[in-house]
PDB file of C-alpha atoms in Angstrom:
ATOM      1  CA  UNK A   1     -21.577 -23.363 -54.432  1.00 53.00           C
ATOM      2  CA  UNK A   2     -17.811 -23.680 -55.094  1.00 67.00           C
ATOM      3  CA  UNK A   3     -17.599 -26.969 -53.450  1.00 62.00           C
ATOM      4  CA  UNK A   4     -19.890 -28.636 -55.773  1.00 66.00           C
ATOM      5  CA  UNK A   5     -18.089 -27.474 -58.954  1.00 78.00           C
ATOM      6  CA  UNK A   6     -15.598 -30.342 -59.151  1.00 85.00           C
ATOM      7  CA  UNK A   7     -18.865 -32.623 -59.097  1.00 83.00           C
ATOM      8  CA  UNK A   8     -20.665 -30.698 -61.654  1.00 83.00           C
ATOM      9  CA  UNK A   9     -17.383 -30.760 -64.001  1.00 85.00           C
ATOM     10  CA  UNK A  10     -17.227 -34.567 -63.546  1.00 87.00           C
ATOM     11  CA  UNK A  11     -21.013 -34.909 -64.472  1.00 85.00           C
ATOM     12  CA  UNK A  12     -20.328 -32.794 -67.613  1.00 81.00           C
ATOM     13  CA  UNK A  13     -17.309 -34.824 -68.561  1.00 82.00           C
ATOM     14  CA  UNK A  14     -18.854 -38.442 -68.117  1.00 81.00           C
ATOM     15  CA  UNK A  15     -21.989 -37.121 -70.015  1.00 81.00           C
ATOM     16  CA  UNK A  16     -20.232 -35.526 -72.680  1.00 78.00           C
ATOM     17  CA  UNK A  17     -18.241 -39.108 -73.107  1.00 78.00           C
ATOM     18  CA  UNK A  18     -21.605 -40.986 -72.802  1.00 76.00           C
ATOM     19  CA  UNK A  19     -23.445 -38.567 -75.190  1.00 78.00           C
ATOM     20  CA  UNK A  20     -20.987 -37.188 -77.891  1.00 79.00           C
ATOM     21  CA  UNK A  21     -19.999 -40.249 -80.140  1.00 77.00           C
ATOM     22  CA  UNK A  22     -21.141 -41.464 -83.490  1.00 77.00           C
ATOM     23  CA  UNK A  23     -22.817 -44.162 -81.916  1.00 82.00           C
ATOM     24  CA  UNK A  24     -25.254 -42.505 -79.597  1.00 79.00           C
ATOM     25  CA  UNK A  25     -28.399 -42.936 -81.510  1.00 78.00           C
ATOM     26  CA  UNK A  26     -27.880 -46.657 -81.331  1.00 85.00           C
ATOM     27  CA  UNK A  27     -27.008 -46.711 -78.034  1.00 82.00           C
ATOM     28  CA  UNK A  28     -30.043 -44.456 -77.045  1.00 86.00           C
ATOM     29  CA  UNK A  29     -32.254 -46.870 -78.873  1.00 85.00           C
ATOM     30  CA  UNK A  30     -31.235 -49.623 -76.637  1.00 87.00           C
ATOM     31  CA  UNK A  31     -31.413 -47.443 -73.557  1.00 88.00           C
ATOM     32  CA  UNK A  32     -34.887 -46.757 -74.309  1.00 84.00           C
ATOM     33  CA  UNK A  33     -35.941 -50.324 -73.683  1.00 92.00           C
ATOM     34  CA  UNK A  34     -33.869 -50.647 -70.702  1.00 91.00           C
ATOM     35  CA  UNK A  35     -35.213 -47.614 -69.055  1.00 91.00           C
ATOM     36  CA  UNK A  36     -39.024 -48.577 -69.842  1.00 89.00           C
ATOM     37  CA  UNK A  37     -38.415 -51.681 -67.957  1.00 91.00           C
ATOM     38  CA  UNK A  38     -38.002 -49.211 -64.863  1.00 91.00           C
ATOM     39  CA  UNK A  39     -41.230 -47.128 -65.604  1.00 91.00           C
ATOM     40  CA  UNK A  40     -43.004 -48.979 -62.811  1.00 90.00           C
ATOM     41  CA  UNK A  41     -45.377 -51.310 -64.605  1.00 92.00           C
ATOM     42  CA  UNK A  42     -42.793 -54.273 -64.155  1.00 92.00           C
ATOM     43  CA  UNK A  43     -42.584 -53.473 -60.760  1.00 94.00           C
ATOM     44  CA  UNK A  44     -46.496 -53.902 -60.258  1.00 94.00           C
ATOM     45  CA  UNK A  45     -46.803 -56.951 -62.117  1.00 94.00           C
ATOM     46  CA  UNK A  46     -43.768 -58.639 -60.531  1.00 93.00           C
ATOM     47  CA  UNK A  47     -45.277 -57.959 -57.082  1.00 94.00           C
ATOM     48  CA  UNK A  48     -48.921 -59.090 -57.922  1.00 94.00           C
ATOM     49  CA  UNK A  49     -47.686 -62.281 -59.524  1.00 94.00           C
ATOM     50  CA  UNK A  50     -45.193 -63.192 -56.316  1.00 94.00           C
ATOM     51  CA  UNK A  51     -48.262 -62.159 -54.182  1.00 94.00           C
ATOM     52  CA  UNK A  52     -50.520 -64.966 -56.155  1.00 94.00           C
ATOM     53  CA  UNK A  53     -47.997 -67.334 -56.921  1.00 93.00           C
ATOM     54  CA  UNK A  54     -45.617 -67.631 -54.194  1.00 91.00           C
ATOM     55  CA  UNK A  55     -47.271 -68.660 -50.704  1.00 92.00           C
ATOM     56  CA  UNK A  56     -44.137 -68.431 -49.073  1.00 93.00           C
ATOM     57  CA  UNK A  57     -43.026 -64.591 -49.336  1.00 94.00           C
ATOM     58  CA  UNK A  58     -45.289 -63.302 -52.084  1.00 93.00           C
ATOM     59  CA  UNK A  59     -47.279 -61.386 -49.301  1.00 95.00           C
ATOM     60  CA  UNK A  60     -44.330 -60.181 -47.503  1.00 95.00           C
ATOM     61  CA  UNK A  61     -42.576 -59.127 -50.851  1.00 95.00           C
ATOM     62  CA  UNK A  62     -45.588 -57.043 -51.638  1.00 96.00           C
ATOM     63  CA  UNK A  63     -45.732 -55.328 -48.053  1.00 96.00           C
ATOM     64  CA  UNK A  64     -42.013 -54.715 -48.372  1.00 96.00           C
ATOM     65  CA  UNK A  65     -42.441 -53.116 -51.752  1.00 96.00           C
ATOM     66  CA  UNK A  66     -45.248 -50.957 -51.047  1.00 96.00           C
ATOM     67  CA  UNK A  67     -43.744 -49.750 -47.643  1.00 97.00           C
ATOM     68  CA  UNK A  68     -40.166 -48.984 -49.388  1.00 97.00           C
ATOM     69  CA  UNK A  69     -41.976 -46.884 -51.878  1.00 97.00           C
ATOM     70  CA  UNK A  70     -44.263 -45.119 -49.705  1.00 97.00           C
ATOM     71  CA  UNK A  71     -40.691 -44.024 -48.011  1.00 97.00           C
ATOM     72  CA  UNK A  72     -38.996 -43.666 -51.148  1.00 97.00           C
ATOM     73  CA  UNK A  73     -41.467 -41.339 -53.160  1.00 96.00           C
ATOM     74  CA  UNK A  74     -42.011 -38.500 -50.777  1.00 97.00           C
ATOM     75  CA  UNK A  75     -38.104 -38.482 -49.849  1.00 97.00           C
ATOM     76  CA  UNK A  76     -37.337 -38.233 -53.813  1.00 96.00           C
ATOM     77  CA  UNK A  77     -40.097 -35.609 -54.324  1.00 95.00           C
ATOM     78  CA  UNK A  78     -38.510 -33.261 -51.646  1.00 96.00           C
ATOM     79  CA  UNK A  79     -35.174 -34.098 -52.715  1.00 96.00           C
ATOM     80  CA  UNK A  80     -35.706 -33.394 -56.548  1.00 94.00           C
ATOM     81  CA  UNK A  81     -37.589 -30.200 -55.590  1.00 93.00           C
ATOM     82  CA  UNK A  82     -35.158 -28.758 -53.043  1.00 94.00           C
ATOM     83  CA  UNK A  83     -32.092 -29.427 -55.481  1.00 91.00           C
ATOM     84  CA  UNK A  84     -33.687 -28.476 -58.644  1.00 91.00           C
ATOM     85  CA  UNK A  85     -30.593 -29.474 -60.596  1.00 89.00           C
ATOM     86  CA  UNK A  86     -31.136 -29.004 -64.236  1.00 87.00           C
ATOM     87  CA  UNK A  87     -30.904 -31.749 -66.604  1.00 88.00           C
ATOM     88  CA  UNK A  88     -27.818 -32.416 -68.798  1.00 88.00           C
ATOM     89  CA  UNK A  89     -29.301 -31.080 -71.857  1.00 86.00           C
ATOM     90  CA  UNK A  90     -29.674 -27.768 -70.230  1.00 83.00           C
ATOM     91  CA  UNK A  91     -26.112 -27.380 -69.574  1.00 78.00           C
ATOM     92  CA  UNK A  92     -24.917 -27.644 -72.811  1.00 76.00           C
ATOM     93  CA  UNK A  93     -26.204 -27.747 -76.295  1.00 76.00           C
ATOM     94  CA  UNK A  94     -23.892 -30.420 -77.158  1.00 77.00           C
ATOM     95  CA  UNK A  95     -25.353 -32.852 -74.482  1.00 79.00           C
ATOM     96  CA  UNK A  96     -28.556 -34.403 -76.541  1.00 77.00           C
ATOM     97  CA  UNK A  97     -31.536 -35.701 -74.497  1.00 79.00           C
ATOM     98  CA  UNK A  98     -33.248 -38.721 -76.370  1.00 79.00           C
ATOM     99  CA  UNK A  99     -36.166 -38.775 -74.516  1.00 80.00           C
ATOM    100  CA  UNK A 100     -38.418 -36.323 -72.873  1.00 83.00           C
ATOM    101  CA  UNK A 101     -38.367 -36.929 -68.943  1.00 84.00           C
ATOM    102  CA  UNK A 102     -41.499 -36.978 -66.902  1.00 82.00           C
ATOM    103  CA  UNK A 103     -40.479 -34.017 -64.416  1.00 85.00           C
ATOM    104  CA  UNK A 104     -38.222 -31.037 -64.788  1.00 86.00           C
ATOM    105  CA  UNK A 105     -35.270 -31.680 -62.487  1.00 89.00           C
ATOM    106  CA  UNK A 106     -32.658 -34.269 -62.712  1.00 88.00           C
ATOM    107  CA  UNK A 107     -31.429 -35.205 -59.045  1.00 91.00           C
ATOM    108  CA  UNK A 108     -32.118 -37.584 -57.937  1.00 95.00           C
ATOM    109  CA  UNK A 109     -32.812 -40.179 -60.453  1.00 96.00           C
ATOM    110  CA  UNK A 110     -36.326 -41.725 -59.434  1.00 95.00           C
ATOM    111  CA  UNK A 111     -36.067 -44.446 -62.250  1.00 95.00           C
ATOM    112  CA  UNK A 112     -32.777 -45.439 -60.490  1.00 97.00           C
ATOM    113  CA  UNK A 113     -34.221 -45.145 -57.152  1.00 98.00           C
ATOM    114  CA  UNK A 114     -37.315 -47.258 -57.813  1.00 97.00           C
ATOM    115  CA  UNK A 115     -34.971 -49.913 -59.518  1.00 98.00           C
ATOM    116  CA  UNK A 116     -32.893 -50.137 -56.583  1.00 98.00           C
ATOM    117  CA  UNK A 117     -35.961 -50.536 -54.182  1.00 98.00           C
ATOM    118  CA  UNK A 118     -37.116 -53.501 -56.250  1.00 97.00           C
ATOM    119  CA  UNK A 119     -33.628 -54.948 -56.526  1.00 98.00           C
ATOM    120  CA  UNK A 120     -32.960 -54.882 -52.891  1.00 98.00           C
ATOM    121  CA  UNK A 121     -36.468 -56.259 -51.878  1.00 97.00           C
ATOM    122  CA  UNK A 122     -35.731 -58.995 -54.594  1.00 97.00           C
ATOM    123  CA  UNK A 123     -32.280 -59.680 -53.352  1.00 97.00           C
ATOM    124  CA  UNK A 124     -33.679 -60.079 -49.897  1.00 96.00           C
ATOM    125  CA  UNK A 125     -36.503 -62.586 -50.537  1.00 96.00           C
ATOM    126  CA  UNK A 126     -34.990 -64.307 -53.387  1.00 96.00           C
ATOM    127  CA  UNK A 127     -30.991 -64.014 -52.878  1.00 96.00           C
ATOM    128  CA  UNK A 128     -30.665 -66.633 -55.818  1.00 97.00           C
ATOM    129  CA  UNK A 129     -31.480 -63.731 -58.088  1.00 97.00           C
ATOM    130  CA  UNK A 130     -29.684 -60.884 -56.577  1.00 97.00           C
ATOM    131  CA  UNK A 131     -26.844 -60.747 -59.102  1.00 97.00           C
ATOM    132  CA  UNK A 132     -29.396 -60.247 -61.730  1.00 98.00           C
ATOM    133  CA  UNK A 133     -31.749 -57.791 -59.818  1.00 97.00           C
ATOM    134  CA  UNK A 134     -28.803 -55.424 -59.199  1.00 98.00           C
ATOM    135  CA  UNK A 135     -27.259 -55.870 -62.665  1.00 97.00           C
ATOM    136  CA  UNK A 136     -30.774 -54.696 -63.945  1.00 97.00           C
ATOM    137  CA  UNK A 137     -31.004 -51.810 -61.645  1.00 97.00           C
ATOM    138  CA  UNK A 138     -27.538 -50.770 -62.694  1.00 97.00           C
ATOM    139  CA  UNK A 139     -28.375 -51.059 -66.131  1.00 97.00           C
ATOM    140  CA  UNK A 140     -31.516 -48.821 -65.825  1.00 97.00           C
ATOM    141  CA  UNK A 141     -29.183 -46.255 -64.091  1.00 97.00           C
ATOM    142  CA  UNK A 142     -26.751 -46.258 -67.044  1.00 94.00           C
ATOM    143  CA  UNK A 143     -29.649 -45.729 -69.319  1.00 94.00           C
ATOM    144  CA  UNK A 144     -30.793 -42.673 -67.860  1.00 93.00           C
ATOM    145  CA  UNK A 145     -27.369 -41.360 -68.187  1.00 93.00           C
ATOM    146  CA  UNK A 146     -27.296 -42.613 -72.161  1.00 91.00           C
ATOM    147  CA  UNK A 147     -30.400 -40.979 -72.642  1.00 92.00           C
ATOM    148  CA  UNK A 148     -29.252 -37.573 -71.417  1.00 90.00           C
ATOM    149  CA  UNK A 149     -31.721 -37.112 -68.873  1.00 92.00           C
ATOM    150  CA  UNK A 150     -29.477 -37.792 -65.790  1.00 93.00           C
ATOM    151  CA  UNK A 151     -25.945 -36.999 -64.538  1.00 92.00           C
ATOM    152  CA  UNK A 152     -23.828 -39.890 -63.147  1.00 95.00           C
ATOM    153  CA  UNK A 153     -24.436 -38.389 -59.693  1.00 94.00           C
ATOM    154  CA  UNK A 154     -27.950 -38.061 -60.404  1.00 95.00           C
ATOM    155  CA  UNK A 155     -28.098 -41.811 -60.684  1.00 96.00           C
ATOM    156  CA  UNK A 156     -25.679 -42.665 -57.880  1.00 97.00           C
ATOM    157  CA  UNK A 157     -27.907 -40.948 -55.257  1.00 97.00           C
ATOM    158  CA  UNK A 158     -30.884 -42.430 -56.707  1.00 97.00           C
ATOM    159  CA  UNK A 159     -29.426 -45.693 -55.973  1.00 98.00           C
ATOM    160  CA  UNK A 160     -28.630 -45.025 -52.469  1.00 98.00           C
ATOM    161  CA  UNK A 161     -31.767 -43.563 -51.958  1.00 98.00           C
ATOM    162  CA  UNK A 162     -33.511 -46.777 -53.425  1.00 98.00           C
ATOM    163  CA  UNK A 163     -31.220 -49.125 -51.381  1.00 98.00           C
ATOM    164  CA  UNK A 164     -31.742 -47.215 -48.289  1.00 98.00           C
ATOM    165  CA  UNK A 165     -35.521 -47.049 -48.481  1.00 98.00           C
ATOM    166  CA  UNK A 166     -35.738 -50.706 -49.179  1.00 98.00           C
ATOM    167  CA  UNK A 167     -33.554 -51.456 -46.211  1.00 97.00           C
ATOM    168  CA  UNK A 168     -35.361 -49.147 -44.100  1.00 96.00           C
ATOM    169  CA  UNK A 169     -38.827 -50.771 -45.031  1.00 97.00           C
ATOM    170  CA  UNK A 170     -37.427 -54.412 -44.500  1.00 96.00           C
ATOM    171  CA  UNK A 171     -36.195 -53.252 -41.008  1.00 95.00           C
ATOM    172  CA  UNK A 172     -39.381 -51.475 -40.008  1.00 92.00           C
ATOM    173  CA  UNK A 173     -41.151 -54.945 -41.166  1.00 89.00           C
ATOM    174  CA  UNK A 174     -38.932 -56.822 -38.542  1.00 80.00           C
ATOM    175  CA  UNK A 175     -36.842 -58.001 -41.251  1.00 57.00           C
ATOM    176  CA  UNK A 176     -39.732 -60.019 -42.417  1.00 56.00           C
TER     177      UNK A 176
END
């Protein structure tokens, strides 16, 4: 356990910096909107619209997304319930949470993992949107920290998980 103490101290320091300032309510209000874009509804709508409207890549995009999420979700669930890492507000009364998370544990960030699944698949099929897709995924990750429901390492692991699962799905589908 001593090996993770420096990481935990770093995470607490970053969360303290992000959550203990006079503008934290304003930042949290903006972060709520960004975070909500990663709740999953947008992924379904985007995938279905592309499936219907893009005869070139729409079906492949949908298959890649379904496979990537079928890989990502069980891994996410096992990791979250194995690590059982408490959320930031449980570590310190000085770290506020601005939303109620959908589950108990924080590592990895599911919102971040899902956002990076989508960003990676968007980047593969629509490379001209790569910068915007990854910027959006990074903003979702940042919003989770700014809302006080995740530590920085939670979102970093979520990003790696999402990216890796999307790459795995794409390779399983033969690079489509």
